[in-house]
PDB file of C-alpha atoms and ligand atoms in Angstrom:
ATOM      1  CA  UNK A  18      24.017-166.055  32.098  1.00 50.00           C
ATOM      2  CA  UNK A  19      27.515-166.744  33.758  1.00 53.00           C
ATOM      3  CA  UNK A  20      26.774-168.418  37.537  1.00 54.00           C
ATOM      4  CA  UNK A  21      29.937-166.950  39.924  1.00 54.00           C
ATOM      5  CA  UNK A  22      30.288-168.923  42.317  1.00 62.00           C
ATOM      6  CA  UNK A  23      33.955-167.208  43.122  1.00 58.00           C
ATOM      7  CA  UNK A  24      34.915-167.321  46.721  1.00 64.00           C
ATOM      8  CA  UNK A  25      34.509-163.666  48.361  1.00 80.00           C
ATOM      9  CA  UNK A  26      38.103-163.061  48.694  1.00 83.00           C
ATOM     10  CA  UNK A  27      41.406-163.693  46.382  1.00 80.00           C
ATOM     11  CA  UNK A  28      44.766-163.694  47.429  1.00 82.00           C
ATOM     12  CA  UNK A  29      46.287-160.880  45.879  1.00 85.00           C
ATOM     13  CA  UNK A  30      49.678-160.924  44.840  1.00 85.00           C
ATOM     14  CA  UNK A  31      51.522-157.501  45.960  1.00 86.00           C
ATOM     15  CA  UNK A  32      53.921-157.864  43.144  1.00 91.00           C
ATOM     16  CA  UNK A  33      53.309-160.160  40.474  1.00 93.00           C
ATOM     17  CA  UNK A  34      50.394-161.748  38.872  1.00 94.00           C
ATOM     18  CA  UNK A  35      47.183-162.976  40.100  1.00 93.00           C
ATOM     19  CA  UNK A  36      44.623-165.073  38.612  1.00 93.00           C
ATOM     20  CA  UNK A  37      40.909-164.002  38.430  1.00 92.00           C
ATOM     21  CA  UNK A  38      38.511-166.316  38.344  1.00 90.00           C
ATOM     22  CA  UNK A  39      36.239-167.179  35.700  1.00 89.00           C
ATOM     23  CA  UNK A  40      33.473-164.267  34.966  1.00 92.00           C
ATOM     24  CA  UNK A  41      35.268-161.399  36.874  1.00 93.00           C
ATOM     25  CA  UNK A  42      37.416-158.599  35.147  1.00 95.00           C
ATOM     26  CA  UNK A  43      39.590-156.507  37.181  1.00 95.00           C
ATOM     27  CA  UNK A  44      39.987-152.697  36.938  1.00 95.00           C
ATOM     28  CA  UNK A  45      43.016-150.032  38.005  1.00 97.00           C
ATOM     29  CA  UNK A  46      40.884-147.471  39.094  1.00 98.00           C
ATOM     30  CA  UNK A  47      42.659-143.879  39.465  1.00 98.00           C
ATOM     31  CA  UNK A  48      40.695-141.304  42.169  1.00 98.00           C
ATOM     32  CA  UNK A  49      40.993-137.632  41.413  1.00 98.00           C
ATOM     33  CA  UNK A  50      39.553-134.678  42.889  1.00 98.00           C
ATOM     34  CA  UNK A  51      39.797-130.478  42.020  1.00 98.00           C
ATOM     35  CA  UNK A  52      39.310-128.475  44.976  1.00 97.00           C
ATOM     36  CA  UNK A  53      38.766-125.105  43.284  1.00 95.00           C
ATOM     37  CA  UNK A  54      36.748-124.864  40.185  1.00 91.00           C
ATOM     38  CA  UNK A  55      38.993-124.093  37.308  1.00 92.00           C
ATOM     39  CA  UNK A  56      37.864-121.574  34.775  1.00 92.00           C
ATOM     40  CA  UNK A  57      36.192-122.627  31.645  1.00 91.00           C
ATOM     41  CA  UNK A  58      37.773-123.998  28.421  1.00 91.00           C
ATOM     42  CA  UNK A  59      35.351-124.815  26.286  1.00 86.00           C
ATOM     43  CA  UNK A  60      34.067-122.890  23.041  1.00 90.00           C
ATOM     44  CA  UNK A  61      30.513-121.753  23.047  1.00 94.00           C
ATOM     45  CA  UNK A  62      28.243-124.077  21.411  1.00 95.00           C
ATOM     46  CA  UNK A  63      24.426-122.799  21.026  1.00 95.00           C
ATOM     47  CA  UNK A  64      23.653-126.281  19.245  1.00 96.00           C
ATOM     48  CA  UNK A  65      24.293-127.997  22.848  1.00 97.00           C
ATOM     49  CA  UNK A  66      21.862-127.729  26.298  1.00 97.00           C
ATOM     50  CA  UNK A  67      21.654-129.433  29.475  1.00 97.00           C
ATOM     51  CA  UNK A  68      18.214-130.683  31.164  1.00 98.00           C
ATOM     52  CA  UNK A  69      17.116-133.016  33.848  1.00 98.00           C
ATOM     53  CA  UNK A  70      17.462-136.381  33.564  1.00 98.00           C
ATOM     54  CA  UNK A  71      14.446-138.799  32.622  1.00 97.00           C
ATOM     55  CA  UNK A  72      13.078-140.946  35.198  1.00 97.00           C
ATOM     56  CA  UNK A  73      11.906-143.072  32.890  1.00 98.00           C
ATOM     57  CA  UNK A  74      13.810-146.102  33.907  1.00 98.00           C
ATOM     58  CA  UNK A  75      13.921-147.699  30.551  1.00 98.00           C
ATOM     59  CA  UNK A  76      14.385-144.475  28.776  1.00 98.00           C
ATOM     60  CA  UNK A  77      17.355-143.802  31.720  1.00 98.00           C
ATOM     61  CA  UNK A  78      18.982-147.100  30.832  1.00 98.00           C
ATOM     62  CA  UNK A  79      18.980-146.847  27.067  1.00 98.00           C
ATOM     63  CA  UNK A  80      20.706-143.835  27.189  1.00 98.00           C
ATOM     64  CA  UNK A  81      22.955-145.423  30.229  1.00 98.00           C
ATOM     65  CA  UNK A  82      23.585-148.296  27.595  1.00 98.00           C
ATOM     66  CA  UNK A  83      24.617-145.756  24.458  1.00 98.00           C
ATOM     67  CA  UNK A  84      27.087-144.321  26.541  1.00 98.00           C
ATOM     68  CA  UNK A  85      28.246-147.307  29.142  1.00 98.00           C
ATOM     69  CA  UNK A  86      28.263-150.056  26.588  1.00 98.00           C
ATOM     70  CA  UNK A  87      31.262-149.705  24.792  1.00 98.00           C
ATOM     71  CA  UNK A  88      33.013-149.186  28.328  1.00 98.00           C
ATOM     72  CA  UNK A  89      31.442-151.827  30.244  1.00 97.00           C
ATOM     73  CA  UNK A  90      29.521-149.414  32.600  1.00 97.00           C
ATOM     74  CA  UNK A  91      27.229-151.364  34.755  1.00 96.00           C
ATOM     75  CA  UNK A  92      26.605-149.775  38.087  1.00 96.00           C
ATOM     76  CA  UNK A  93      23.120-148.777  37.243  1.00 98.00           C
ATOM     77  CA  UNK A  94      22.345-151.617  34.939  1.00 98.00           C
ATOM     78  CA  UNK A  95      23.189-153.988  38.164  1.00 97.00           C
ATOM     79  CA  UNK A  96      20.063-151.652  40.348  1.00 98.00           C
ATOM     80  CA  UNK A  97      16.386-153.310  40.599  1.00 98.00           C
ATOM     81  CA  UNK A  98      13.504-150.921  39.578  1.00 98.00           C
ATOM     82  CA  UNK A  99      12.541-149.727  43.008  1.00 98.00           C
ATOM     83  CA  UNK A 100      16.714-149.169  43.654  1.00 98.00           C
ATOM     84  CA  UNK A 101      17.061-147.131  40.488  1.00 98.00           C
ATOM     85  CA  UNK A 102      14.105-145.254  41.105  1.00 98.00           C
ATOM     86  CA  UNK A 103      15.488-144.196  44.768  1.00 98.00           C
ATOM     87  CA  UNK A 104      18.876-143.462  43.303  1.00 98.00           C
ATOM     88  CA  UNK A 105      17.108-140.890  40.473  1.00 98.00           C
ATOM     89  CA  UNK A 106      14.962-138.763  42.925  1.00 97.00           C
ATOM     90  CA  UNK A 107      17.550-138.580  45.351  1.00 97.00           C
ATOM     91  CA  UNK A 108      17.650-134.796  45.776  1.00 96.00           C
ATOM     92  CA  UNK A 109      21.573-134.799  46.536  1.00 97.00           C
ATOM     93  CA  UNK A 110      21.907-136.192  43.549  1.00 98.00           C
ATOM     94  CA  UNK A 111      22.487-134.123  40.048  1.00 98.00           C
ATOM     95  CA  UNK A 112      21.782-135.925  36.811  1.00 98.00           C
ATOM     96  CA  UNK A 113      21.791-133.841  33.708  1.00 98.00           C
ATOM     97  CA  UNK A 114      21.131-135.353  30.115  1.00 98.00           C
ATOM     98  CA  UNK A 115      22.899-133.295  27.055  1.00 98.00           C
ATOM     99  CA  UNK A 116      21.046-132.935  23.884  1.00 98.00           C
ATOM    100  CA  UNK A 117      22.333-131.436  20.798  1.00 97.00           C
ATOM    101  CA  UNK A 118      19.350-130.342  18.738  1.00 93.00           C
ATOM    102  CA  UNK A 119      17.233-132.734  20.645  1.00 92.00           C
ATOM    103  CA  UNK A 120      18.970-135.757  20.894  1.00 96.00           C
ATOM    104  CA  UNK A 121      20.430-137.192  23.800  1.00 98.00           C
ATOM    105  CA  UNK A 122      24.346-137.587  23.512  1.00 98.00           C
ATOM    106  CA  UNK A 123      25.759-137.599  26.694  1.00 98.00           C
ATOM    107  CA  UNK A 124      24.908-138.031  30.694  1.00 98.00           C
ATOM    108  CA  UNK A 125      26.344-135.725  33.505  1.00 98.00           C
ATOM    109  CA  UNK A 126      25.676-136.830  37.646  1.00 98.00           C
ATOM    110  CA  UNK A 127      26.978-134.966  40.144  1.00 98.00           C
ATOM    111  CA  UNK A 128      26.139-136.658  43.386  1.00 98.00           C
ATOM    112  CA  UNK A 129      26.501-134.195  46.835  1.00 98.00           C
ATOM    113  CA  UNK A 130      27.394-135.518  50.203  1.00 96.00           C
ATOM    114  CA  UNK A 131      25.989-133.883  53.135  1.00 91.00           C
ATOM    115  CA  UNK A 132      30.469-133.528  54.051  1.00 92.00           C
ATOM    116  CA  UNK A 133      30.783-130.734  51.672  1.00 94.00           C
ATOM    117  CA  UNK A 134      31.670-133.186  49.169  1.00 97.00           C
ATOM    118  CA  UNK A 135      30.813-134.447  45.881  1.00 98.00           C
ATOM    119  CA  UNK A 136      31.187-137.108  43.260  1.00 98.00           C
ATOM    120  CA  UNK A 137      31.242-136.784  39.604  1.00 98.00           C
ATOM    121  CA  UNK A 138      29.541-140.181  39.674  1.00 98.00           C
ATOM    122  CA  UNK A 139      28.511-140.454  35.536  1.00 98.00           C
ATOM    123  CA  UNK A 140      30.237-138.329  32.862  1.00 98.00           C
ATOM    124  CA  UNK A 141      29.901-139.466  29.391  1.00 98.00           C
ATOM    125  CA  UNK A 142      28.869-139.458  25.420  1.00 98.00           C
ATOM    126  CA  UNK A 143      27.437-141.763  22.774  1.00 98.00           C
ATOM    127  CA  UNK A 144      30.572-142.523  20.864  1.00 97.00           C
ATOM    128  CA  UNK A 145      29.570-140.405  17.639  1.00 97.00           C
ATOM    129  CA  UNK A 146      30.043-137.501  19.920  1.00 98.00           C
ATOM    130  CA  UNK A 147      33.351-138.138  21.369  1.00 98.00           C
ATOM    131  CA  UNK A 148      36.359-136.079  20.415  1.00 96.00           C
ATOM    132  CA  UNK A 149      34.876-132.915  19.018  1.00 95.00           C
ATOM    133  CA  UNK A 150      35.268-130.437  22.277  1.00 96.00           C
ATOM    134  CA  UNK A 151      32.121-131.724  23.196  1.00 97.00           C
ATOM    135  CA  UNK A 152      33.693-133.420  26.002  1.00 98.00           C
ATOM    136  CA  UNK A 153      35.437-129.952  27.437  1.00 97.00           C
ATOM    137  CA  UNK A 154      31.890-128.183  27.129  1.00 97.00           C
ATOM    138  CA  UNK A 155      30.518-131.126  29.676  1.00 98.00           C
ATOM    139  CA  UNK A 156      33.157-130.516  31.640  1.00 98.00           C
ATOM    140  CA  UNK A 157      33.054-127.039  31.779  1.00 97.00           C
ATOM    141  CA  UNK A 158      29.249-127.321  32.906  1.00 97.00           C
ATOM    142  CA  UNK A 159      29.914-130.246  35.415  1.00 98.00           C
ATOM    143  CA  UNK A 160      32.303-127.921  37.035  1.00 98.00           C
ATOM    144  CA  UNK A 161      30.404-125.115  36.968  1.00 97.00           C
ATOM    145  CA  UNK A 162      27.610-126.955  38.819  1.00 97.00           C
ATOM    146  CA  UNK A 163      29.537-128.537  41.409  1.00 98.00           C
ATOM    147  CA  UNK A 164      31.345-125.573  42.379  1.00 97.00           C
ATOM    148  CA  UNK A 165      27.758-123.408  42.656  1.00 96.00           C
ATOM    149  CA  UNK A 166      27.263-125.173  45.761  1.00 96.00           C
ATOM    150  CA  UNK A 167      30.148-124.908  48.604  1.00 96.00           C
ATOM    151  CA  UNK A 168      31.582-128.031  48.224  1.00 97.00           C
ATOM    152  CA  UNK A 169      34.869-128.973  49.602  1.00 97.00           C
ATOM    153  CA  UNK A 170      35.988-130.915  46.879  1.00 97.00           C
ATOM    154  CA  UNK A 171      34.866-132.766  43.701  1.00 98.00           C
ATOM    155  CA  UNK A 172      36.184-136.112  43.173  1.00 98.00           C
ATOM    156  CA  UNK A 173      35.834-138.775  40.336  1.00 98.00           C
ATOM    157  CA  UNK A 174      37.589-142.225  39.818  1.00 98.00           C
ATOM    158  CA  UNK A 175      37.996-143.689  36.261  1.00 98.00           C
ATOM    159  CA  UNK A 176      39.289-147.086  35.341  1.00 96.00           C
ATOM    160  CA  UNK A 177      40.769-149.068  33.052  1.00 95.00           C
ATOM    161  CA  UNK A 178      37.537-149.739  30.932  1.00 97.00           C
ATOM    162  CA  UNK A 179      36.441-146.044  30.219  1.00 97.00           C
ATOM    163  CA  UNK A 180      38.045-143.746  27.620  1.00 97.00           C
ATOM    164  CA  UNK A 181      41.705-144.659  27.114  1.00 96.00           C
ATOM    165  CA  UNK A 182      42.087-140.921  27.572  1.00 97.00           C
ATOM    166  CA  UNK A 183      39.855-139.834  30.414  1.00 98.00           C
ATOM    167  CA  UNK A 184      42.701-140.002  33.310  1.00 98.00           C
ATOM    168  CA  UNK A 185      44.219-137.070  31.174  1.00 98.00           C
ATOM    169  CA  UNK A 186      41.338-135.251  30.363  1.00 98.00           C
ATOM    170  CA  UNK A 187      40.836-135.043  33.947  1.00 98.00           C
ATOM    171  CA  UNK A 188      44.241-134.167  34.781  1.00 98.00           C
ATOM    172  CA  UNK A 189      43.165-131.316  31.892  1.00 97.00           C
ATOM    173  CA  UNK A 190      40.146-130.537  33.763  1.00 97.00           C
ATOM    174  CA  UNK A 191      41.762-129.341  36.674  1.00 97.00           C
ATOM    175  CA  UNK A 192      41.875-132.776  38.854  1.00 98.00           C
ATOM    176  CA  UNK A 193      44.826-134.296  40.353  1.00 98.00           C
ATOM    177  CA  UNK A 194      45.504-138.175  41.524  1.00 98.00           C
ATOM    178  CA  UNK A 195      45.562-138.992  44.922  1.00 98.00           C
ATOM    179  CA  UNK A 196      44.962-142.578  44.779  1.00 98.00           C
ATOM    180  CA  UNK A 197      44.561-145.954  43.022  1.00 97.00           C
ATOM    181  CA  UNK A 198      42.783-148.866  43.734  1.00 96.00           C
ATOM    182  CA  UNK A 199      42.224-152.300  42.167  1.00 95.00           C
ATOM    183  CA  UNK A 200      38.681-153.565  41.577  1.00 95.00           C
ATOM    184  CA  UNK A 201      37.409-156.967  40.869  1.00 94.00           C
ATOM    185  CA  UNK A 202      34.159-157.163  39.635  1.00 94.00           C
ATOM    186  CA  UNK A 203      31.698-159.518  37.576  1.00 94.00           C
ATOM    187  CA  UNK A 204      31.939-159.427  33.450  1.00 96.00           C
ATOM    188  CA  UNK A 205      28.999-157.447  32.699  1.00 97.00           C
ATOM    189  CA  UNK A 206      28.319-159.373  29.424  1.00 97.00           C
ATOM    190  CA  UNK A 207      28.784-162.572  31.624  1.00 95.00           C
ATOM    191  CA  UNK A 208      26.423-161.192  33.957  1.00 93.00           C
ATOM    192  CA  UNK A 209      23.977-160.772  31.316  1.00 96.00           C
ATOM    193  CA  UNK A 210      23.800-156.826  31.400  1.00 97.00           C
ATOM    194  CA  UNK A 211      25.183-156.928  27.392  1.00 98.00           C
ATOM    195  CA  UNK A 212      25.865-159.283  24.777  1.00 98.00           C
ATOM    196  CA  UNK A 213      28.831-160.540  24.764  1.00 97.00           C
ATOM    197  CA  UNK A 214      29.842-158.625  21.415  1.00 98.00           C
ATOM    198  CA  UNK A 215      30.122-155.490  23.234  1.00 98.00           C
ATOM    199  CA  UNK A 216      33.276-154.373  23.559  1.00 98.00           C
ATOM    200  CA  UNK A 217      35.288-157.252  22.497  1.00 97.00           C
ATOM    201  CA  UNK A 218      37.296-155.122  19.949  1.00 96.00           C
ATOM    202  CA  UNK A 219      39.106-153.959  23.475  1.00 95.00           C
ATOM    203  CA  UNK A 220      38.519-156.341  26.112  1.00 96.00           C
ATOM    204  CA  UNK A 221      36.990-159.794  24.624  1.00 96.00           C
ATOM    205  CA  UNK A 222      34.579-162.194  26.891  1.00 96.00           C
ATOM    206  CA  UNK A 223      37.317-164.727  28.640  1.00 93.00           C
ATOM    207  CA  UNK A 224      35.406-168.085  29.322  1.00 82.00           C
ATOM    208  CA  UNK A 225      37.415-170.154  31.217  1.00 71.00           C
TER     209      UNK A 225
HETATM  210  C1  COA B  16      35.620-138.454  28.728  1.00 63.39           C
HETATM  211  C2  COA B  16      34.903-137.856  27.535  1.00 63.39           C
HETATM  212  C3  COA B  16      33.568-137.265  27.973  1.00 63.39           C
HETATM  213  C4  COA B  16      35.770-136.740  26.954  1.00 63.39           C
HETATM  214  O1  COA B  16      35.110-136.218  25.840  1.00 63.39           O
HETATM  215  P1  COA B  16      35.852-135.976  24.421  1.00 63.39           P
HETATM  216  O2  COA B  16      34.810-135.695  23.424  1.00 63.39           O
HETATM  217  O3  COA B  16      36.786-137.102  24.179  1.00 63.39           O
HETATM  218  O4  COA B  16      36.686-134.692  24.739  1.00 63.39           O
HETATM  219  P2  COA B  16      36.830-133.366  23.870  1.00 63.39           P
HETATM  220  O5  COA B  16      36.967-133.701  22.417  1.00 63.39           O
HETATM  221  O6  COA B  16      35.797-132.396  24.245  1.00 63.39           O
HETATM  222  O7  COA B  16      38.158-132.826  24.509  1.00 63.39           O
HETATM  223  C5  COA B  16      39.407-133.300  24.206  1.00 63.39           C
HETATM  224  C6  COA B  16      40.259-132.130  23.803  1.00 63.39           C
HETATM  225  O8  COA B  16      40.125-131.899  22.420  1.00 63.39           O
HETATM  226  C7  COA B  16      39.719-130.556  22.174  1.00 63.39           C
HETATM  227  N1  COA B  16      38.883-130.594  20.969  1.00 63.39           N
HETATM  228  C8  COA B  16      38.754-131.669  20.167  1.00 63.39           C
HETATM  229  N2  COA B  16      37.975-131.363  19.134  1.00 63.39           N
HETATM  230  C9  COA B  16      37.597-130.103  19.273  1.00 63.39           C
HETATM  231  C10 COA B  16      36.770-129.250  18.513  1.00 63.39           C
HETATM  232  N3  COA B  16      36.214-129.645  17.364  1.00 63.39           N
HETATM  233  N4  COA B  16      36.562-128.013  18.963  1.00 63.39           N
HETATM  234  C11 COA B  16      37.134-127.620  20.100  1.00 63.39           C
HETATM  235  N5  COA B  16      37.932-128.390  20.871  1.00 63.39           N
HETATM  236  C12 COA B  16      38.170-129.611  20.453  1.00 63.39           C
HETATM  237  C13 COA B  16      39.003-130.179  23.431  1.00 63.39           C
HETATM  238  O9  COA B  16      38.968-128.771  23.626  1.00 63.39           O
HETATM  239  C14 COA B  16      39.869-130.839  24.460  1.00 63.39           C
HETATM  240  O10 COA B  16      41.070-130.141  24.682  1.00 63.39           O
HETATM  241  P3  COA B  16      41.521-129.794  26.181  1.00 63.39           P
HETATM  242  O11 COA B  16      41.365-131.061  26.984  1.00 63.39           O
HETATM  243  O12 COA B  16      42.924-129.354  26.065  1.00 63.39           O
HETATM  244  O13 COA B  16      40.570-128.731  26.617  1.00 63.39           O
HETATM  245  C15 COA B  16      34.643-138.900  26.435  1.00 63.39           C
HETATM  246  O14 COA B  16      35.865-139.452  26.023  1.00 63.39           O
HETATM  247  C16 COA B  16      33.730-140.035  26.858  1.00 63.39           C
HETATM  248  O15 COA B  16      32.505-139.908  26.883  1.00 63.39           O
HETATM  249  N6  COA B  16      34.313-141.197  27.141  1.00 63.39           N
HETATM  250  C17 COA B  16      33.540-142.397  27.475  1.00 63.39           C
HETATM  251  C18 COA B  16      33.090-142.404  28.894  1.00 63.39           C
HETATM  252  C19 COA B  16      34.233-142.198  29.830  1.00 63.39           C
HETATM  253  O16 COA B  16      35.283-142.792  29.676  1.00 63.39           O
HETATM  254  N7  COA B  16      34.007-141.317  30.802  1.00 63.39           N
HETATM  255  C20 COA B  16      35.047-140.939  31.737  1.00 63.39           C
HETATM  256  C21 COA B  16      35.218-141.876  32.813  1.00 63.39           C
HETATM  257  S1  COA B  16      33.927-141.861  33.983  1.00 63.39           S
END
């Protein structure tokens, strides 16, 4: 397990480069938000449903895992037990699992904010169920769940380590940019969360 022992702030060059230190990655992250749902898009598809989410903690991060791995995800990997547990029966929080003909494939959270705001927090598939208009369907539900409630607007930010593709399908979704913002965080492989394998056809483990 990588030790950081980083100091808790780094220069940042405005323009130009800037070295990270050892163990952290760094992420553009892009904010977008959709302030009126947008109709539907996606095909009917009987084979797929949406239920509640376990809260099963292991069971919860396995399926975390299928999804997050091969994009680094590691916000709930990084929560104890007792924090995970919290964050799961929060009732202003939405977490819907999809199964197609019984198996879990993908993970929808919607978390509300007493504002009149919301947060598509987790929206994701395994990777054998990417890029087959599954995708759009998830969409289509997410909206239609946020928008049953009178929320203001729905954001979501995105980063460099997700879906080379998901700023568009976003921007497809309905959602427009209104901001960026860099984030330095730990390697989650150096952090012990995955091996170090995972992932490295993209973004391979940097040592040091
Ligand atoms: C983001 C993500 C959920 C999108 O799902 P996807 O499966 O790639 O998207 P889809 O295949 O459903 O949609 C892509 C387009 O192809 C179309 N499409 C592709 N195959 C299709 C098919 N067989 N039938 C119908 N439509 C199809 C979709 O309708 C859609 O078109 P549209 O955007 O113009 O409506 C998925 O890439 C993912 O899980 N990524 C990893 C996690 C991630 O990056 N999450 C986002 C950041 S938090």
């Amino acid at each position: 397990m990588h030790d950081p022992s980083p100091p808790a702030f780094l220069p940042c060059r405005i323009d130009g480069y800037t070295d990270l230190p050892p163990g952290k990655l760094a992420n553009l992250v892009t904010y977008l938000e959709v302030t009126r749902p947008p109709p539907p898009r996606a095909t009917v598809r009987p084979d797929l449903a949406l239920v509640e989410t376990t809260r099963d903690l292991e069971a919860y991060r396995a399926l975390y895992r299928r999804i997050g791995a091969r994009w680094l995800w590691m916000g709930r990997l990084a929560l104890s037990d007792a924090a995970l547990a919290r964050t799961l029966s929060d009732p202003r929080l939405v977490s819907r699992t999809l199964l197609r003909g019984g198996d879990a494939i993908g993970l929808m959270e919607l978390q509300f904010e007493e504002d009149g705001e919301a947060e598509l927090a987790y929206f994701g598939l395994v990777p054998e169920a990417i890029g087959g208009g599954i995708g759009r369907w998830l969409m289509d539900a997410a909206l239609a769940q946020a928008f049953a409630r009178p929320i203001a607007r729905l954001m979501v930010h995105t980063c460099t380590f997700d879906h080379p593709d998901a700023v568009a399908f976003y921007v497809r979704s309905g959602f427009r940019p209104y901001k960026r913002a860099i984030e330095i965080h730990d390697d989650p492989r150096l952090a012990g969360y995955y091996p170090h394998e995972t992932a490295a056809e993209r973004w391979p483990v940097v040592e040091g």
